[in-house]
CSV table of C-alpha atoms and ligand atoms in Angstrom, one decimal:
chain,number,residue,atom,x,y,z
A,594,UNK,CA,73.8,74.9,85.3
A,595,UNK,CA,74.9,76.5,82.2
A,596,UNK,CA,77.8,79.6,82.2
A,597,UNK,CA,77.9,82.2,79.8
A,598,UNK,CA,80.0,80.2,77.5
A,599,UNK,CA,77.5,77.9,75.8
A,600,UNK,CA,78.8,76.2,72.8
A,601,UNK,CA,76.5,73.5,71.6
A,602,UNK,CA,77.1,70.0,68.9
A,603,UNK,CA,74.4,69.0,66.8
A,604,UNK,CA,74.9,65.8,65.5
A,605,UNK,CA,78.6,64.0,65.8
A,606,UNK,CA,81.7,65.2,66.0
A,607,UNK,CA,85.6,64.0,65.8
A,608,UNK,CA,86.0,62.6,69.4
A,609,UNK,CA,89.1,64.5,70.1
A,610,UNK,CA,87.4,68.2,69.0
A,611,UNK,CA,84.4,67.1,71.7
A,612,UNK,CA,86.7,66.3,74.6
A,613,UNK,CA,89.3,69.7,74.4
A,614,UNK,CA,85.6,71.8,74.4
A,615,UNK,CA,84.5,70.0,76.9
A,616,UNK,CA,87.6,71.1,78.9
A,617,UNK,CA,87.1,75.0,77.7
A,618,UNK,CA,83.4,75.3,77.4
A,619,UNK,CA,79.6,74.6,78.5
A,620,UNK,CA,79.4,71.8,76.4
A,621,UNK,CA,75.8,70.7,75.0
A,622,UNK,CA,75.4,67.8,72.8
A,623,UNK,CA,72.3,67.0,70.6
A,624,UNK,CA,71.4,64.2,68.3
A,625,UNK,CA,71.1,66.3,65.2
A,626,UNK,CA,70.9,69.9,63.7
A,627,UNK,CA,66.9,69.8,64.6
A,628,UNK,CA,66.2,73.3,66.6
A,629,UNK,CA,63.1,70.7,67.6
A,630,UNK,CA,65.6,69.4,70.0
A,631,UNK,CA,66.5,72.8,71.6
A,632,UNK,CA,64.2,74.3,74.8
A,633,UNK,CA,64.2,78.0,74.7
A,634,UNK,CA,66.6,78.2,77.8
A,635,UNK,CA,69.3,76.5,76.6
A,636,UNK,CA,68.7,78.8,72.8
A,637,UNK,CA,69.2,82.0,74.0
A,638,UNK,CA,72.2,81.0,76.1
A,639,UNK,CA,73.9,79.2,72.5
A,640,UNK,CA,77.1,81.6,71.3
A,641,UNK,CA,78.9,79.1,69.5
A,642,UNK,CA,78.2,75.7,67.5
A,643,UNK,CA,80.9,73.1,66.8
A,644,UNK,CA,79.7,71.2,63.7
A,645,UNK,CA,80.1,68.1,61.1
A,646,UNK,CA,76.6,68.3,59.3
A,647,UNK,CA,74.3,70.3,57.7
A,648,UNK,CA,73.3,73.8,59.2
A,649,UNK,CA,70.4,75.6,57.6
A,650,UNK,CA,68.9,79.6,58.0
A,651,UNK,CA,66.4,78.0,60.1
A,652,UNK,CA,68.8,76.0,62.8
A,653,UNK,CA,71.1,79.2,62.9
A,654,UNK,CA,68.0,81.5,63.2
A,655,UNK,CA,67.1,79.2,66.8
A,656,UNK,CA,69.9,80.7,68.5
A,657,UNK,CA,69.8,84.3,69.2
A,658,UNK,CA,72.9,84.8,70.9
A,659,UNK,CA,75.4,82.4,68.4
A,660,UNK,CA,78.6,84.4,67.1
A,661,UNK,CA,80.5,81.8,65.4
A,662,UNK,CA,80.1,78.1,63.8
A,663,UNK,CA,83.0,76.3,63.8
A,664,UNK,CA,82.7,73.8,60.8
A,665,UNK,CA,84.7,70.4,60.8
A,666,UNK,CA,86.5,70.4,56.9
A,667,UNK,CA,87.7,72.6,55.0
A,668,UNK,CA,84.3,72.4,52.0
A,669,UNK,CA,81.1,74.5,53.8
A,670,UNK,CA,79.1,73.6,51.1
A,671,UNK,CA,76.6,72.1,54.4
A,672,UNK,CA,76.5,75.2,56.2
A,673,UNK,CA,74.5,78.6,54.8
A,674,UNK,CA,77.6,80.5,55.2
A,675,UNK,CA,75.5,83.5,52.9
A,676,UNK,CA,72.7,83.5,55.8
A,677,UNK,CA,75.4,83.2,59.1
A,678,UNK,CA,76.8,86.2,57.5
A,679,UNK,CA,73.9,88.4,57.4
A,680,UNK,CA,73.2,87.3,60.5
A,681,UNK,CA,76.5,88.6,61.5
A,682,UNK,CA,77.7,85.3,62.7
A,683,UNK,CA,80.9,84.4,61.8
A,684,UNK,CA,81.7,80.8,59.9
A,685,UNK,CA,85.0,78.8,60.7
A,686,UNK,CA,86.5,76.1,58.6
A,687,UNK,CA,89.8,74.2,58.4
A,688,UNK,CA,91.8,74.4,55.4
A,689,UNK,CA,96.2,73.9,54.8
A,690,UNK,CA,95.9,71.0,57.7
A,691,UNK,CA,94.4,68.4,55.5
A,692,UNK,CA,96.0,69.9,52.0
A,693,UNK,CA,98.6,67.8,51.2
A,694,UNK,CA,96.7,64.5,52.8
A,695,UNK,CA,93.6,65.2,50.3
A,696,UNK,CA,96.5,65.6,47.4
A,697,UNK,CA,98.1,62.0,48.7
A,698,UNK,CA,95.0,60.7,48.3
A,699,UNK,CA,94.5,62.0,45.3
A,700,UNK,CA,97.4,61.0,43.2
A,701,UNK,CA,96.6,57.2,44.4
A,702,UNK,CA,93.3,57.4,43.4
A,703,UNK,CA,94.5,58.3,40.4
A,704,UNK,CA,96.9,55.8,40.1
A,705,UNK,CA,94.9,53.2,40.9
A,706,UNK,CA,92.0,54.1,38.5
A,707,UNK,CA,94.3,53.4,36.0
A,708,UNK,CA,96.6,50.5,36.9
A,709,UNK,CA,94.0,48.7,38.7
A,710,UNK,CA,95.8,48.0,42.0
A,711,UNK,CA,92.5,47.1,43.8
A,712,UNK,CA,91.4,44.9,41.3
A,713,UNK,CA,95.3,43.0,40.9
A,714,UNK,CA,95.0,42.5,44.9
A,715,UNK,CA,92.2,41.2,44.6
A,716,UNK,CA,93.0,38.8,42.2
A,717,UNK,CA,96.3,37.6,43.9
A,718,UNK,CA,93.9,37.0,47.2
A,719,UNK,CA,91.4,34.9,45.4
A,720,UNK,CA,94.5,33.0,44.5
A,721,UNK,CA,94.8,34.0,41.0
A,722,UNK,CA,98.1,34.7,40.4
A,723,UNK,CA,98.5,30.6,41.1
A,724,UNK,CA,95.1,29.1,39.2
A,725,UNK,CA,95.6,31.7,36.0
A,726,UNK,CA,98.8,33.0,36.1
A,727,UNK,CA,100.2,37.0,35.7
A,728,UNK,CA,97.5,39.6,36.1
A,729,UNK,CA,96.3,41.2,32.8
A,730,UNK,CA,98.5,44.4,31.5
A,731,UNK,CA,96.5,47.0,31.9
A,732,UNK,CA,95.1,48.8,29.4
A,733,UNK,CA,95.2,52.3,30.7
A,734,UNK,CA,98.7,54.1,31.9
A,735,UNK,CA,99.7,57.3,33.2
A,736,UNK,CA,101.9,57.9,31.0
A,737,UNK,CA,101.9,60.5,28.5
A,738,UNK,CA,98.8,61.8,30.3
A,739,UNK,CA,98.0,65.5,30.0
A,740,UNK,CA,96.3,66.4,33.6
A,741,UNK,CA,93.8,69.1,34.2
A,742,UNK,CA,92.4,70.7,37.2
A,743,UNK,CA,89.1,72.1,38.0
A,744,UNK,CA,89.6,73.9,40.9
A,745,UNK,CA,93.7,75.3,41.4
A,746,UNK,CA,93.0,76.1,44.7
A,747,UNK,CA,95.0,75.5,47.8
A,748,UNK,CA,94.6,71.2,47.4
A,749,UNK,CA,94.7,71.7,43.5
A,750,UNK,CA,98.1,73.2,43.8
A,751,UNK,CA,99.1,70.5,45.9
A,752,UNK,CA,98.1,67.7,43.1
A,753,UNK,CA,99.3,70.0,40.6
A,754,UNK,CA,103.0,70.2,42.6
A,755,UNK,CA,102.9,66.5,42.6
A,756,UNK,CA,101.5,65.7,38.9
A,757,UNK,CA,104.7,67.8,37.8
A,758,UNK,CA,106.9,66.1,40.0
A,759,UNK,CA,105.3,62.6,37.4
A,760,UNK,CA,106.5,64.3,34.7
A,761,UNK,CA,103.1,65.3,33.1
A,762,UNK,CA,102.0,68.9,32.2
A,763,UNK,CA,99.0,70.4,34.3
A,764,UNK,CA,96.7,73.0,33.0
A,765,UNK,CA,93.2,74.5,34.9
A,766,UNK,CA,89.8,76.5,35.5
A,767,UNK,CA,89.0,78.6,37.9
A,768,UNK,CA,86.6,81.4,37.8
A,769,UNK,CA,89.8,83.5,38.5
A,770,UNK,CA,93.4,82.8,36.4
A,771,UNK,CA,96.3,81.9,39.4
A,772,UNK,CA,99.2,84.5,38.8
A,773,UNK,CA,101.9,83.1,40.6
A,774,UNK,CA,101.3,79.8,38.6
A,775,UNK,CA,103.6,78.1,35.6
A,776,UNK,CA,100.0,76.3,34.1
A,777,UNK,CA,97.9,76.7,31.1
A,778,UNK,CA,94.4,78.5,32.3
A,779,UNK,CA,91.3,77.7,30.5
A,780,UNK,CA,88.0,80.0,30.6
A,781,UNK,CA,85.7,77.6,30.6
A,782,UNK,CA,85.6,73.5,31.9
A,783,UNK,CA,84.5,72.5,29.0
A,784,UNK,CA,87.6,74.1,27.5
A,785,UNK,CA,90.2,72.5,29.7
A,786,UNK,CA,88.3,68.9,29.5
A,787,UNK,CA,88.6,69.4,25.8
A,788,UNK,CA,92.7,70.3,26.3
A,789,UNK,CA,93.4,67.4,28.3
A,790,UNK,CA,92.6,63.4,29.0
A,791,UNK,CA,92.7,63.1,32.9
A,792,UNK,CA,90.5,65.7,34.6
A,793,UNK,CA,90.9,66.1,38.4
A,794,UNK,CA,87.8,67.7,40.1
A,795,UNK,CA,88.8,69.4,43.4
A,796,UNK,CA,86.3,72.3,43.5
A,797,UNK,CA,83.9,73.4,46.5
A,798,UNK,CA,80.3,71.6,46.2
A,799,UNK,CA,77.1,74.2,46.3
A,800,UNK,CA,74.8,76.2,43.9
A,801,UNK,CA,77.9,77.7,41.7
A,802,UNK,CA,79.6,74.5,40.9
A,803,UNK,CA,76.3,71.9,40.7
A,804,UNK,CA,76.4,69.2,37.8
A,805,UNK,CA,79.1,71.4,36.4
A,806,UNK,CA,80.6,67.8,35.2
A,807,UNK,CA,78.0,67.3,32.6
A,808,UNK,CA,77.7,65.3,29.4
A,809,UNK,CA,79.2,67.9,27.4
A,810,UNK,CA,82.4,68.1,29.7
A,811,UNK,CA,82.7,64.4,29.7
A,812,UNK,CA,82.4,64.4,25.6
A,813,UNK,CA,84.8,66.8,25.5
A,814,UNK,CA,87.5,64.7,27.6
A,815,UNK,CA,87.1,62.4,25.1
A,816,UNK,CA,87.4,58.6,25.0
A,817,UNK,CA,90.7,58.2,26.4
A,818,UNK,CA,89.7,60.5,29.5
A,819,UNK,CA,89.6,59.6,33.3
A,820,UNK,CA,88.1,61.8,35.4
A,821,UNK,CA,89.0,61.8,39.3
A,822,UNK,CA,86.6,63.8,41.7
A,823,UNK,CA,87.8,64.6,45.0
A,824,UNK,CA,86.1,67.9,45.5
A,825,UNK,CA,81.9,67.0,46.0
A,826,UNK,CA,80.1,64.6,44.6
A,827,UNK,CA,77.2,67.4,43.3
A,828,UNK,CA,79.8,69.0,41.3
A,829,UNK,CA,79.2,65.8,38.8
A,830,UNK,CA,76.2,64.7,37.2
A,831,UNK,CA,76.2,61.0,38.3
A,832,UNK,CA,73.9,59.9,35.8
A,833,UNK,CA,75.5,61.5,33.2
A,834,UNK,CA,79.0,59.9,34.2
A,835,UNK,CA,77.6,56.8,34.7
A,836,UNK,CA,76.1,56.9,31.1
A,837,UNK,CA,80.0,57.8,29.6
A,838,UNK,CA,81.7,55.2,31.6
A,839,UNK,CA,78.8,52.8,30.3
A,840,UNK,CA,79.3,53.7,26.5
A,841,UNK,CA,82.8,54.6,26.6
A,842,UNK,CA,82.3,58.1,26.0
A,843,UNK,CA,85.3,58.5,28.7
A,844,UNK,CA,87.6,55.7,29.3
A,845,UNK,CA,87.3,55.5,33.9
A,846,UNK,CA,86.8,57.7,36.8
A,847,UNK,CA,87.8,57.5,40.4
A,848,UNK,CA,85.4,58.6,42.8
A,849,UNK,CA,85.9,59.8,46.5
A,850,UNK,CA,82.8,62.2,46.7
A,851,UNK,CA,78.8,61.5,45.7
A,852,UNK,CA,75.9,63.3,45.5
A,853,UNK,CA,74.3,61.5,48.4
A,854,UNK,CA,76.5,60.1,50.8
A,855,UNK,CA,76.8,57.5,51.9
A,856,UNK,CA,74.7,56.0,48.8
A,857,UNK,CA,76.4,56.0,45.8
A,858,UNK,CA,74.1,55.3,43.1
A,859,UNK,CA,73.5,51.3,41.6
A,860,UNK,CA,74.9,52.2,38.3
A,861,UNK,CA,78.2,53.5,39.4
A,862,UNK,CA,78.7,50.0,41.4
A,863,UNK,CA,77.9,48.2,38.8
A,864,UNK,CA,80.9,49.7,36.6
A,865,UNK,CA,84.1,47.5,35.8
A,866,UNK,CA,85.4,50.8,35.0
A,867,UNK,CA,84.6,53.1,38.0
A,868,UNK,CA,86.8,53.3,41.0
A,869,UNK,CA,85.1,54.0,44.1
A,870,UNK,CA,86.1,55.4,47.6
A,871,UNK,CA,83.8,56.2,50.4
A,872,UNK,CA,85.0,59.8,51.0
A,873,UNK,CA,88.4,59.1,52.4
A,874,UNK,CA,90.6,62.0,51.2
A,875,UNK,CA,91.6,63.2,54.3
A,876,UNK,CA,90.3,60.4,56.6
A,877,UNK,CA,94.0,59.7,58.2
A,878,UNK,CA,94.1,59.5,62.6
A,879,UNK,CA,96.8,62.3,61.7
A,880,UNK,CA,94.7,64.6,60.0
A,881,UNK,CA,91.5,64.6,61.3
A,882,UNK,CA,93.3,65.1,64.8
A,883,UNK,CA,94.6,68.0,62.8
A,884,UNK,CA,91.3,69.1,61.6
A,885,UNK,CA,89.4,68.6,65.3
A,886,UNK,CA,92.0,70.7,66.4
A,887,UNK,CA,91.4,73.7,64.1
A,888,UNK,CA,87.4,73.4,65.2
A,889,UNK,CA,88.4,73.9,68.8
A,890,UNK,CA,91.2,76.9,68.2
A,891,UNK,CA,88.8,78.8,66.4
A,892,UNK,CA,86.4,79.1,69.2
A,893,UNK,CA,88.7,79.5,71.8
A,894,UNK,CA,90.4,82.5,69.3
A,895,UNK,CA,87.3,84.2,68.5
A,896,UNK,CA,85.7,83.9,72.8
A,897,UNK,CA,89.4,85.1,74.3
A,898,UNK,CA,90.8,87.1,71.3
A,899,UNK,CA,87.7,88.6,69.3
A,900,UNK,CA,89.1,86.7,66.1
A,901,UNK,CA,88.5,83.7,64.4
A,902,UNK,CA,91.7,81.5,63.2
A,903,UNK,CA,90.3,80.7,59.4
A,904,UNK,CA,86.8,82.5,58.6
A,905,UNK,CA,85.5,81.7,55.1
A,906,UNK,CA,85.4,84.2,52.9
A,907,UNK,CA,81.8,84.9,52.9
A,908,UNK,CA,82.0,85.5,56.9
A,909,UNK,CA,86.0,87.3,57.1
A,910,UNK,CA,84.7,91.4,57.4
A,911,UNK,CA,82.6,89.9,60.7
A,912,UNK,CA,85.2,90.1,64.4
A,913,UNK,CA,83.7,89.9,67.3
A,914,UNK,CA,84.7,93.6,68.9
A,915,UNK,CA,82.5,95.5,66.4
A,916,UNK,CA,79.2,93.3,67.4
B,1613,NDP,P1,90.2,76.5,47.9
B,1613,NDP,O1,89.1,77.4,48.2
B,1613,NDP,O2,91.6,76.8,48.2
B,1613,NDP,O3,90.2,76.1,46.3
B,1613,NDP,C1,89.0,76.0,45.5
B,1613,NDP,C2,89.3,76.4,44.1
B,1613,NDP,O4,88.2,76.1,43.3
B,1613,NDP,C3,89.7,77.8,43.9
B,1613,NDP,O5,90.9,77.8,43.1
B,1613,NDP,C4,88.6,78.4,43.2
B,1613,NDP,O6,89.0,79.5,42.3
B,1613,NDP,C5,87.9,77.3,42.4
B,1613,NDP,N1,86.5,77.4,42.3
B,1613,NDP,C6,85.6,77.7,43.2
B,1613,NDP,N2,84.4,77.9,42.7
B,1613,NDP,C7,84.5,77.7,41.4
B,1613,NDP,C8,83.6,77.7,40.3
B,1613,NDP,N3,82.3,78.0,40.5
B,1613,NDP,N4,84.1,77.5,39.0
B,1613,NDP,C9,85.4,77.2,38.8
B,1613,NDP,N5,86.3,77.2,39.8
B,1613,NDP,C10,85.9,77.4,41.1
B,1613,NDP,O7,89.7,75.1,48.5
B,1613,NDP,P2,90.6,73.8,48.9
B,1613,NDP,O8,91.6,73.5,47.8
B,1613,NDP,O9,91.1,73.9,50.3
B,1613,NDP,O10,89.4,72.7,48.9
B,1613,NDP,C11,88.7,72.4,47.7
B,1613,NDP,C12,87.5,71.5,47.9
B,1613,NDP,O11,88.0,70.2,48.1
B,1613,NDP,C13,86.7,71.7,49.2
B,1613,NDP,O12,85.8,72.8,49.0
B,1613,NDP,C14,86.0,70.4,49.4
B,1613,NDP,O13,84.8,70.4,48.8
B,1613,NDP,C15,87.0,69.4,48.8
B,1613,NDP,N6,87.6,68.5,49.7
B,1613,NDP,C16,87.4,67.1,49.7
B,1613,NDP,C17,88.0,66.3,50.6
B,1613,NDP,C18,87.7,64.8,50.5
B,1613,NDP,O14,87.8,64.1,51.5
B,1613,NDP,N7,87.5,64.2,49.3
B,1613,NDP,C19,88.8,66.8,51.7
B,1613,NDP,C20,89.0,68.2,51.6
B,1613,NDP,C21,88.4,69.0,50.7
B,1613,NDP,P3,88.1,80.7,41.9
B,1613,NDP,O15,87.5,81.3,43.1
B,1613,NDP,O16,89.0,81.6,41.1
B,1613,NDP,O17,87.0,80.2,41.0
């Protein structure tokens, strides 16, 4: 028998997000965002959705009654944000607790794009080091690199804090210059690829950032360049990278996002001179504890306190006493 306090999951969650709503909720699990899987009882009786996966118009449209959807991450890109909003349902995600793991993750990424640490592993456990002696130099260093970010937003400041702390300068493009900020700004990305020869990509995925990594940007970066993406993988246009990395337009990248996870397309896995990570940047026990706990405190702020913890901006005017 289901209370008044339906909150359903569509699809997985983090295990330890699932079990603390169990303990404050009328939990409902499903296999998947479908509205196919939802009778018309348990619809109407729906106020809040704890989610890891793609949530259209049409699944938030299913539930009548739904105030809020608590998103697992702190990119929304999956969730129509613009349509909860009009709906007047408030959307939750959860940024600052995974900041400065994304920007860990980041920097060795980066490092290992361009000293090869996978690769030298690698050959010391095929037993290497013995047969053929000293792994090659490596051709590409950090040093004397000129960083830029796309995206100087709350993890971009983290990567910036710790490219400084390398000794390299860092410059950036937003939509919006940073005031309180020591770096160059640039207008336009095609601008600050041009300005530098390491471009990290830490901006939110959807319609306003798509393919913004084009050919052009990856001229611009030039032959020396390595770009890192940590941000989405739709913010890059794969074929176009793969092309530059192919004819040495731009020197390597380091990948942690794609397009269409989990695939990541055949000619970016064929590259000697792509490093690839299956979307790990905050993927630490700590963390995504961290994260699951953010899911569940925004639901039980927004059902015992009328306000959600960390609204996205497209959602933050909506609070629950002027429904
Ligand atoms: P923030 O919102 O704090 O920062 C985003 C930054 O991007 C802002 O500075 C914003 O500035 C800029 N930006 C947004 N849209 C554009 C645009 N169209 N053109 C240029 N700049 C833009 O987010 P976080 O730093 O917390 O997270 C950033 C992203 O990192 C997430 O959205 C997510 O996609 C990704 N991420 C990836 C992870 C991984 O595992 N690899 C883990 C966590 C996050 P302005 O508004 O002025 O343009």
């Amino acid at each position: 028998e289901l209370g008044s306090n339906v909150v359903l999951v569509p699809g997985k969650l983090h295990p330890h997000a699932v079990t603390r709503l169990k303990g404050e909720f009328d939990l409902v699990t499903i296999d998947r965002s479908d509205s196919s899987l939802v009778d018309a009882v348990l619809a109407a009786k729906v106020r809040g959705l704890a989610v890891s996966t793609r949530i259209d118009a049409a699944f938030i449209d299913a539930f009548p009654a739904l105030e809020i959807i608590a998103s697992f991450g702190v990119g929304y890109d999956a969730v129509d944000a613009g349509h909860a909003a009009k709906r007047g349902v408030v959307v939750t995600n959860t940024p600052d607790v995974l900041t400065e793991e994304v920007a860990d993750t980041t920097i060795g990424l980066l490092l290992n794009t361009v000293r090869e640490f996978a690769k030298a592993e690698n050959y010391l456990r095929a037993g290497r080091w013995v047969k053929d002696g000293n792994y090659p130099l490596t051709e590409m260093t950090l040093r004397g690199r000129t960083v830029g970010i796309f995206g100087l937003g709350r993890i971009g400041r983290a990567i910036a804090r710790r490219i400084e702390a390398f000794g390299l300068p860092v410059s950036y493009h937003n939509r919006n210059r940073v005031d309180d900020v020591p770096y160059a700004y640039h207008p336009s990305l095609v601008e600050l690829a041009a300005a530098v020869d390491t471009l990290i990509c830490v901006a939110p995925g959807g319609a306003a950032t798509e393919k913004a990594v084009n050919a052009q940007v990856l001229e611009a970066l030039g032959p020396d360049g390595v770009l890192i993406n940590v941000g989405r993988g739709t913010t890059v246009d794969e074929p176009a990278l793969a092309k530059a990395l192919k004819d040495r337009t731009i020197r390597a990248a380091g990948l942690d996002v794609f397009a269409d996870e989990p695939n990541v397309p055949e000619d970016l896995l064929e590259l000697d001179n792509a490093t690839l990570l299956p979307h790990v940047g905050s993927a630490s026990i700590h963390t995504r504890e961290a994260m699951a706990d953010l899911v569940v405190d925004n639901l039980i702020s927004w059902f015992s306190n009328d306000k959600a913890l960390t609204p996205v901006p497209e959602t933050a005017g909506i609070t629950r006493a002027r429904r």
